[in-house]
XYZ file of C-alpha atoms in Angstrom:
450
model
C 14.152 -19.051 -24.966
C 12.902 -17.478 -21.989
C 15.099 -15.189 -19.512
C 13.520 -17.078 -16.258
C 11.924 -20.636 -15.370
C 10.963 -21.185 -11.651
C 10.666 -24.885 -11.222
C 9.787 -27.916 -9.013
C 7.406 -25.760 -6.333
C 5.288 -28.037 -4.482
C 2.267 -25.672 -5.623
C 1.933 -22.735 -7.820
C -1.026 -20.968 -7.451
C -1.869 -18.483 -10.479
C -5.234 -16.960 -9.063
C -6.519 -17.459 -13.078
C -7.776 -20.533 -11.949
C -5.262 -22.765 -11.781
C -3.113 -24.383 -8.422
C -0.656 -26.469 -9.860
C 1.553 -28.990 -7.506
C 4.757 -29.339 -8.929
C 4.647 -26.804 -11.527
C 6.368 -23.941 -12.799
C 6.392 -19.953 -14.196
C 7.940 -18.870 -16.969
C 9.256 -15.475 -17.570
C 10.746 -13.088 -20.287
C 10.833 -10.060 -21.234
C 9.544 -8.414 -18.296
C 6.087 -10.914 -18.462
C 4.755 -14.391 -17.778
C 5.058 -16.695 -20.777
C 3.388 -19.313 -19.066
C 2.728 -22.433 -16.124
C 2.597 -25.439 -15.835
C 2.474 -29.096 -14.351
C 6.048 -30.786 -13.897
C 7.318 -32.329 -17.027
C 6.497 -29.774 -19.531
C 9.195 -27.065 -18.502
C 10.177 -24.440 -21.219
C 13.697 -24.120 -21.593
C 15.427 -20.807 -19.771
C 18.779 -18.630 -19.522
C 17.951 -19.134 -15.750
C 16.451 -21.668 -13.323
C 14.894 -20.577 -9.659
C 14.274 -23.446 -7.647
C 10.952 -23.196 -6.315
C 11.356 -26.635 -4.351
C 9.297 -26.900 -1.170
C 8.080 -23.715 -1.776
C 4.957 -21.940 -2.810
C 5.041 -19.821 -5.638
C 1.948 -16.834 -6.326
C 1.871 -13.041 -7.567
C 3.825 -10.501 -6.089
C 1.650 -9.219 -3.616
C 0.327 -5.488 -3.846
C 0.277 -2.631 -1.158
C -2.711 -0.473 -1.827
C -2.214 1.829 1.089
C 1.056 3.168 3.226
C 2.495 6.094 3.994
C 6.770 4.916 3.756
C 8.106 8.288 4.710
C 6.680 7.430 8.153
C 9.499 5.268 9.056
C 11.410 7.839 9.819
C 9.696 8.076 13.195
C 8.545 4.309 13.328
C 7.514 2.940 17.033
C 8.471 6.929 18.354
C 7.417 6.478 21.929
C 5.896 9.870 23.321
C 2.778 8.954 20.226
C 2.679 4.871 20.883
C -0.079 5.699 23.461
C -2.061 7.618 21.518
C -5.137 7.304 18.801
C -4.892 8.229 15.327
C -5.703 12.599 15.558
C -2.812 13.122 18.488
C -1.059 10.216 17.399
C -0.965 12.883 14.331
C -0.235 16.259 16.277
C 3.005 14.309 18.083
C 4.521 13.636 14.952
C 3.470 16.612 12.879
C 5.849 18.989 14.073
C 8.487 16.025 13.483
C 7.760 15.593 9.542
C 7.913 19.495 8.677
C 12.353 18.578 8.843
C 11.406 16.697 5.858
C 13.700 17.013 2.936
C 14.222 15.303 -0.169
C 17.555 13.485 1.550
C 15.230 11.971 3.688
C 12.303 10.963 1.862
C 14.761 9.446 -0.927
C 16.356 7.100 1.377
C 13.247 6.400 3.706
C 11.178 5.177 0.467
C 14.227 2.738 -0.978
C 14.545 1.238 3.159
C 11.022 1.058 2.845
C 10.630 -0.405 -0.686
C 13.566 -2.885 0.575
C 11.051 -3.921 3.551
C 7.965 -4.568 0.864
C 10.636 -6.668 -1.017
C 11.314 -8.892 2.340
C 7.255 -8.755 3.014
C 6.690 -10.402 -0.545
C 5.287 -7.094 -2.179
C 5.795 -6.461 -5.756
C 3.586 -2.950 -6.548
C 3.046 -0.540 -3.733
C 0.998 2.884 -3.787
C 2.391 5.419 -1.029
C 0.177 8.462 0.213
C 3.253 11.144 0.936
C 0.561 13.600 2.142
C 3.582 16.179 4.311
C 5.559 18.520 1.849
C 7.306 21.032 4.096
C 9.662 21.165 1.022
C 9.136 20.644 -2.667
C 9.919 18.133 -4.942
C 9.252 15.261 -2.270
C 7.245 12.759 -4.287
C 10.465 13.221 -7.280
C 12.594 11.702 -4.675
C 9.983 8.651 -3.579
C 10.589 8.373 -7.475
C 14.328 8.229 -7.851
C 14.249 5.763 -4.977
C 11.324 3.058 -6.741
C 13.753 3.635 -9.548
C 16.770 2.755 -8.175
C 15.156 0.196 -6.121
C 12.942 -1.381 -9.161
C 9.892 -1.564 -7.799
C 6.939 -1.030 -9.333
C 5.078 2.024 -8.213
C 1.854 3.899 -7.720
C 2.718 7.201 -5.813
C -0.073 9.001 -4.528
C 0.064 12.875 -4.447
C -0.689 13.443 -0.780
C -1.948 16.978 0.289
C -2.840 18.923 3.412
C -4.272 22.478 3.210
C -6.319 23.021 6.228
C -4.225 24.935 8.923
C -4.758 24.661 12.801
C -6.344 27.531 13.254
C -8.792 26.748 10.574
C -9.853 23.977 12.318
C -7.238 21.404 10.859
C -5.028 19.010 13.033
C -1.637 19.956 10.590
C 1.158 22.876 11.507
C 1.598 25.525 9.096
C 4.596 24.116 8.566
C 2.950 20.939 6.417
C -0.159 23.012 4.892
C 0.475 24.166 0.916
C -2.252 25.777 -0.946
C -4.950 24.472 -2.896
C -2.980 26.441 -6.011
C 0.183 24.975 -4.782
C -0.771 21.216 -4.853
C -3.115 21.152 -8.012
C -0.096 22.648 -9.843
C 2.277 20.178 -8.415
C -0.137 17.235 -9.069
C -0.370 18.113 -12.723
C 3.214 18.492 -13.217
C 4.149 15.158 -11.486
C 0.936 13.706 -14.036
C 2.770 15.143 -16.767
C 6.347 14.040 -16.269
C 5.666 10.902 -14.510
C 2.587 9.450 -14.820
C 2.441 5.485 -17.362
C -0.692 4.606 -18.228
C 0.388 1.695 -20.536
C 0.132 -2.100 -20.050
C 3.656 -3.631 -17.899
C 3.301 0.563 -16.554
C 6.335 0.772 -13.201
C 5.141 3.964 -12.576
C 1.471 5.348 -12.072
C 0.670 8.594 -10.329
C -2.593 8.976 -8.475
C -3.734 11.788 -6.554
C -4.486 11.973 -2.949
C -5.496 14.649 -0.289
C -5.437 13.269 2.982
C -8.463 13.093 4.669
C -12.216 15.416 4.869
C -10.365 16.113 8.236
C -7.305 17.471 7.451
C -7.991 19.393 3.907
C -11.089 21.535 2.938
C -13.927 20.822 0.735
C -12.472 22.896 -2.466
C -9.336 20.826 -2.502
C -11.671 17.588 -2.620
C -13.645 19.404 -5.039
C -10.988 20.689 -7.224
C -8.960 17.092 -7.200
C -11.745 15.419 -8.508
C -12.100 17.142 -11.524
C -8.158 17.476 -12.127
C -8.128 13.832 -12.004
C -10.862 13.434 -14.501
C -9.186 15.777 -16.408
C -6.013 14.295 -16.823
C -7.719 10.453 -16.258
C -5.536 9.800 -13.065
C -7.059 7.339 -9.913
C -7.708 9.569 -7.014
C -7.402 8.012 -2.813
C -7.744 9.524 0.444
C -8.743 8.059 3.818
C -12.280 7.466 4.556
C -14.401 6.696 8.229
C -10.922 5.972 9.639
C -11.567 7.302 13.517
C -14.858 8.768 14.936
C -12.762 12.259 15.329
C -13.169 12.067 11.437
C -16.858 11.684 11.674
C -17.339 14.630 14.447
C -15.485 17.249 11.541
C -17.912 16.230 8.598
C -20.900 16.525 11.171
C -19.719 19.682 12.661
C -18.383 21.512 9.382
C -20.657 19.743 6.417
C -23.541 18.338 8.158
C -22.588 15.450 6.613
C -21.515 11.678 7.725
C -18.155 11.229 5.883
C -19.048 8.828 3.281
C -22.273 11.707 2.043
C -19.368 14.139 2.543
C -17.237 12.151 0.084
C -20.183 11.821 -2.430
C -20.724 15.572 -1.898
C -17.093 16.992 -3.116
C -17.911 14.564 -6.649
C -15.790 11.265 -5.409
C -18.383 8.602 -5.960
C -16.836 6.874 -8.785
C -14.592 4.064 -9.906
C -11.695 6.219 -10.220
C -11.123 6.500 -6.410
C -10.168 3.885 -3.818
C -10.316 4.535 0.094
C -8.676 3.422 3.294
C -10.182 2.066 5.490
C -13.952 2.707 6.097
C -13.722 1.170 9.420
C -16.552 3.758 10.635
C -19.779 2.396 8.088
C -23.125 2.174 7.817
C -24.638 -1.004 5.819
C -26.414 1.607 3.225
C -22.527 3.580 3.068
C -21.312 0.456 2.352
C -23.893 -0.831 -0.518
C -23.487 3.010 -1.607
C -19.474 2.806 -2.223
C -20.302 -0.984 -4.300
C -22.512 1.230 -6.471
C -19.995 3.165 -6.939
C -17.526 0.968 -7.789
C -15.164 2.721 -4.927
C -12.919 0.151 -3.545
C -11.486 0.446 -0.298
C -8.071 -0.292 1.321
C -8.356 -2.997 4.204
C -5.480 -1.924 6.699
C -6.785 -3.710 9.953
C -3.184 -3.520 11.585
C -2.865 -0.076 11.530
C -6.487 1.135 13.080
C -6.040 -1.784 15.282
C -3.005 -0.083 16.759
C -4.410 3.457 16.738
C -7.249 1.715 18.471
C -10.052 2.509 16.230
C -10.415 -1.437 15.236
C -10.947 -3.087 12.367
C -13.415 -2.616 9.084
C -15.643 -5.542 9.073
C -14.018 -7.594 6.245
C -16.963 -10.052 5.931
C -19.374 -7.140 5.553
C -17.588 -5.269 2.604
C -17.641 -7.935 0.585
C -21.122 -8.608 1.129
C -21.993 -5.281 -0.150
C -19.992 -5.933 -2.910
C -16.852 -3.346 -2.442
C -13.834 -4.546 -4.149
C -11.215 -4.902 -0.572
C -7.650 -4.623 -1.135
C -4.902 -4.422 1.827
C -2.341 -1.928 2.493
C 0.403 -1.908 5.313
C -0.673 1.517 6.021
C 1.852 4.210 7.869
C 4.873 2.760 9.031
C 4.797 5.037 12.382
C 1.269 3.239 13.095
C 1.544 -0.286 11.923
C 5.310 -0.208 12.514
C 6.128 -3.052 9.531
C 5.893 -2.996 6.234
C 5.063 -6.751 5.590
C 2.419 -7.391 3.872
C 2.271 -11.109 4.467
C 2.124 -10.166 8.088
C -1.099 -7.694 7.010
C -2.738 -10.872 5.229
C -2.522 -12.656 8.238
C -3.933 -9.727 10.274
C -6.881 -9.474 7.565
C -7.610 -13.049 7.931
C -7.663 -13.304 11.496
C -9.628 -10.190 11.962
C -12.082 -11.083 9.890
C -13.302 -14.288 11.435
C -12.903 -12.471 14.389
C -15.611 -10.368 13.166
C -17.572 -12.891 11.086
C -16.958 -16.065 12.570
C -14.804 -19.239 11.456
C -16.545 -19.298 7.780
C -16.150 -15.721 7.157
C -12.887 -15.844 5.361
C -10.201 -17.933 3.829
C -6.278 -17.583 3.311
C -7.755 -17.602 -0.515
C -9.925 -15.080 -0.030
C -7.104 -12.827 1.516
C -4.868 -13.828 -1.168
C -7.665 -12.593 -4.150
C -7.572 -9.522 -2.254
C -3.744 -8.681 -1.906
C -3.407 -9.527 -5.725
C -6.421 -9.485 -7.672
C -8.372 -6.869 -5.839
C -5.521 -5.141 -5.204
C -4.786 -4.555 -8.695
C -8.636 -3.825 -9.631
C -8.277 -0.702 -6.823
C -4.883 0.606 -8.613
C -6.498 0.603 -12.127
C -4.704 -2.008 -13.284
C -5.970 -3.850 -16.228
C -2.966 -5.825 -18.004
C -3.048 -8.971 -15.540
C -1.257 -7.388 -12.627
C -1.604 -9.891 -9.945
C -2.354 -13.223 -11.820
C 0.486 -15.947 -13.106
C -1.139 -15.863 -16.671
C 0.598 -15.264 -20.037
C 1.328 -11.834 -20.852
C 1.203 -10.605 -17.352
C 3.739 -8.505 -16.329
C 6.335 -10.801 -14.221
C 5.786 -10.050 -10.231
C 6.260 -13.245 -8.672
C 6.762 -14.311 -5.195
C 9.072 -18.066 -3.986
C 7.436 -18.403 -0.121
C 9.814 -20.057 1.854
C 7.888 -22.778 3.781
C 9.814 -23.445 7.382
C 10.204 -26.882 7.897
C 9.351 -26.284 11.736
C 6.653 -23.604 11.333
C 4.899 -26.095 8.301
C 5.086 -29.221 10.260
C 2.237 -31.380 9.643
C 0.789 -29.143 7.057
C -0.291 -31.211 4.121
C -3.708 -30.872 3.179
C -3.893 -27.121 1.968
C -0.953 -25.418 1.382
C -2.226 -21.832 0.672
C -4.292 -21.995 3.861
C -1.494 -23.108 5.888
C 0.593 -19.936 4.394
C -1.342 -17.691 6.449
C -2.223 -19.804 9.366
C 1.273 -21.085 9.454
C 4.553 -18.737 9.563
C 6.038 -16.357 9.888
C 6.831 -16.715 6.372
C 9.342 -14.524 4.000
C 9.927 -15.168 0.399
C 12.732 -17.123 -0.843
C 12.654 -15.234 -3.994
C 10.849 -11.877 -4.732
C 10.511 -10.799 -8.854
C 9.257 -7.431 -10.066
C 8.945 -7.258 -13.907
C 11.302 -10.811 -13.951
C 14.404 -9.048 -11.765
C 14.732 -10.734 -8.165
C 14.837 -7.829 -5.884
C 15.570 -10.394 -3.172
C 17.061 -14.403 -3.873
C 17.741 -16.992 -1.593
C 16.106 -14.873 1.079
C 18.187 -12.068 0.696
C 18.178 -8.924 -1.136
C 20.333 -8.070 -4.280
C 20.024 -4.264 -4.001
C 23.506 -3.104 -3.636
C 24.086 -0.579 -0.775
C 21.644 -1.733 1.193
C 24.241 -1.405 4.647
C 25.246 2.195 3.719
C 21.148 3.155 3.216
C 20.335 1.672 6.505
C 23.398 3.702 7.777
C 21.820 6.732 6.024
C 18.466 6.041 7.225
C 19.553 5.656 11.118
C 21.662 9.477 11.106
C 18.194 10.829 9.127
C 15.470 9.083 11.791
C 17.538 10.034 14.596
C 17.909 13.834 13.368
C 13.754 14.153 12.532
C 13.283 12.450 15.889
C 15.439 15.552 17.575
C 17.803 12.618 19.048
C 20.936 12.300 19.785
C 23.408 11.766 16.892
């Protein structure tokens, strides 16, 4: 018998292939079992009503940087583009401790949850105290989310030519040591994995060309995914030009990260031949058009990665930039952006959809059916609750309508067949006293007021 049948939605849409109206997903064991059309429903411990609702993966967050809502919306930097956006909060992240990163990572894990996100990657890329990324841990584990931290890393000082305080800088001793050890006791390479390390220096800005150098072969080494931010802002481009002679993306290339094992975020700064050289590659990028649309910088041109041939993903990106950690809301953002760019044709909610599940999972490494409905894939699943108001009139394709439509939150969200929220609401216990927690630790980083 299986541990979880969710029944009766008016469409379930695998991505293997399939849309079903009507049909179902069954779950056991921490996997899919198997879908279907209404009629043929497997017999479960428990039924999830999926009625009026649309049922797909769990969505997946290939880029965002959770610590940062600890200084979300902070309003002396909501004026500012992305390198003194940076300097104003800098000084703010070197209080830092593992107190707050713990209980900024489960709010923030929560907020996924609500957004309809399943797996998540997080760049923490400020350690002014050890141990950091071991509490983003504890909290995914508490939390039980599945999880694909990202060893950040600065190591280029101000007056070096760097935009970080001494405060945040480690050396590159310092943060190849740590990144093994975290590989070591962390790191789940194995089919259903909840936890996957990957390892991530910030930016060619903000860290110098040995620690690029020296990452790359430490994740070859130890066969880890490697991510960093690429052509974000033009003050990105001016450093590579100034310090390499190099455009970013031949600076990237340079330091030995043209390969499949690294993804990017961004690339909003390209050239068509950068582009067609990152599909070689196989380098896949993280779309986060929110977040450099806030900063300012714009959008990546959607329509023109995937001509190249770059496998796109999404990410929420920082949640001091963005300022939400909904990924539904970063689909929409996507798709709207990109026919912005492209025109009406460029894109479709589908197309979006392939890229927040499928795509995503392709840029994480994953390889064991992570973001398909299809029999042996590990159990992230996603109830959208369709608004009778807000999906009015909207009969003739539902997945389109659940981007053009909305706002829309999950009824139910599953990670490895648990519902971290049901009925619209989360099951986590404690949530009150870690919002509690969270509001005395934002308000003492922010140097406000207790």
């Amino acid at each position: 018998m299986n541990d979880t049948l969710i029944r009766d939605a008016e469409l379930v849409v695998t991505m293997d292939g399939e849309e079903i109206p009507g049909g179902w997903v069954a779950l056991s064991d921490g996997t899919v079992t198997g879908t279907g059309p209404p009629g043929a429903e497997p017999a479960a411990s428990r039924t999830l009503s999926a009625r009026g609702a649309l049922v797909t993966p769990g969505l997946i967050n290939t880029h965002h940087h959770i610590f940062q809502n600890l200084t979300r919306s902070y309003a002396p930097a909501t004026r500012y583009e992305l390198f003194d956006w940076l300097r104003t909060l800098y000084p703010l992240w070197t209080a830092l401790d593992e107190e707050a990163v713990e209980v900024s990572t489960w709010v923030g894990l929560a907020e996924l949850a609500l957004g309809g996100c399943t797996t998540t990657t997080d760049m923490l890329y400020a350690h002014p105290r050890p141990r950091l990324v071991d509490a983003q841990i504890r909290a995914a584990r508490q939390v039980g989310f599945r999880f694909h931290p990202a060893r950040g890393a600065l190591d280029l000082p101000e007056r070096d030519g760097g935009p970080a305080p001494d405060g945040l800088v480690e050396s590159v001793e310092d943060i190849l040591s740590d990144s093994e050890r975290l590989v070591s006791a962390y790191h789940d390479p194995s089919p259903g994995s909840m936890l996957r390390i990957a390892l991530a220096p910030s930016t060619q800005a903000a860290v110098t060309e040995r620690l690029m150098v020296e990452t790359a072969q430490l994740a070859e080494r130890l066969d880890v995914r490697l991510h960093t931010h690429l052509a974000e802002d033009p003050g990105e481009e001016r450093h590579c030009l100034e310090t390499f002679g190099r455009r970013p993306v031949e600076q990237f290339e340079h330091v030995g990260w043209g390969t499949p094992r690294a993804w990017v975020a961004h690339l909003v700064f390209s050239r068509e031949e950068e582009r067609a050289r990152l599909a070689r590659w196989g380098t896949g990028v993280a779309h986060c058009p929110g977040s450099t649309m806030m900063l300012g910088a714009g959008a990546a041109s959607l329509p023109e990665l995937r001509d190249a041939g770059v496998t796109v993903s999404l990410g929420c990106d920082g949640s001091a930039s963005t300022d939400h950690a909904s990924l539904w809301l970063e689909a929409r953002t996507a798709l709207t952006a990109a026919r912005e760019r492209g025109g009406a044709a460029a894109a479709r909610a589908r197309d979006i959809l392939h890229a927040a599940t499928v795509d995503a999972a392709a840029n994480l490494g994953r390889d064991d059916g992570l973001g398909r409905l299809s029999p042996g894939a590990p159990a992230d699943v996603v109830v959208w609750e369709l608004d009778e108001f807000a999906f009015a009139g909207a009969h003739t394709d539902l997945v389109e309508a659940w981007l053009r439509c909305g706002p829309v939150r999950p009824r139910h969200t599953l990670v490895q067949g648990r519902p971290l929220v049901e009925d619209g609401a989360l099951t986590l216990p404690h949530a009150r006293e870690m919002l509690t927690a969270h509001a005395r630790l934002s308000r003492r980083i922010q140097r406000l007021r207790t």
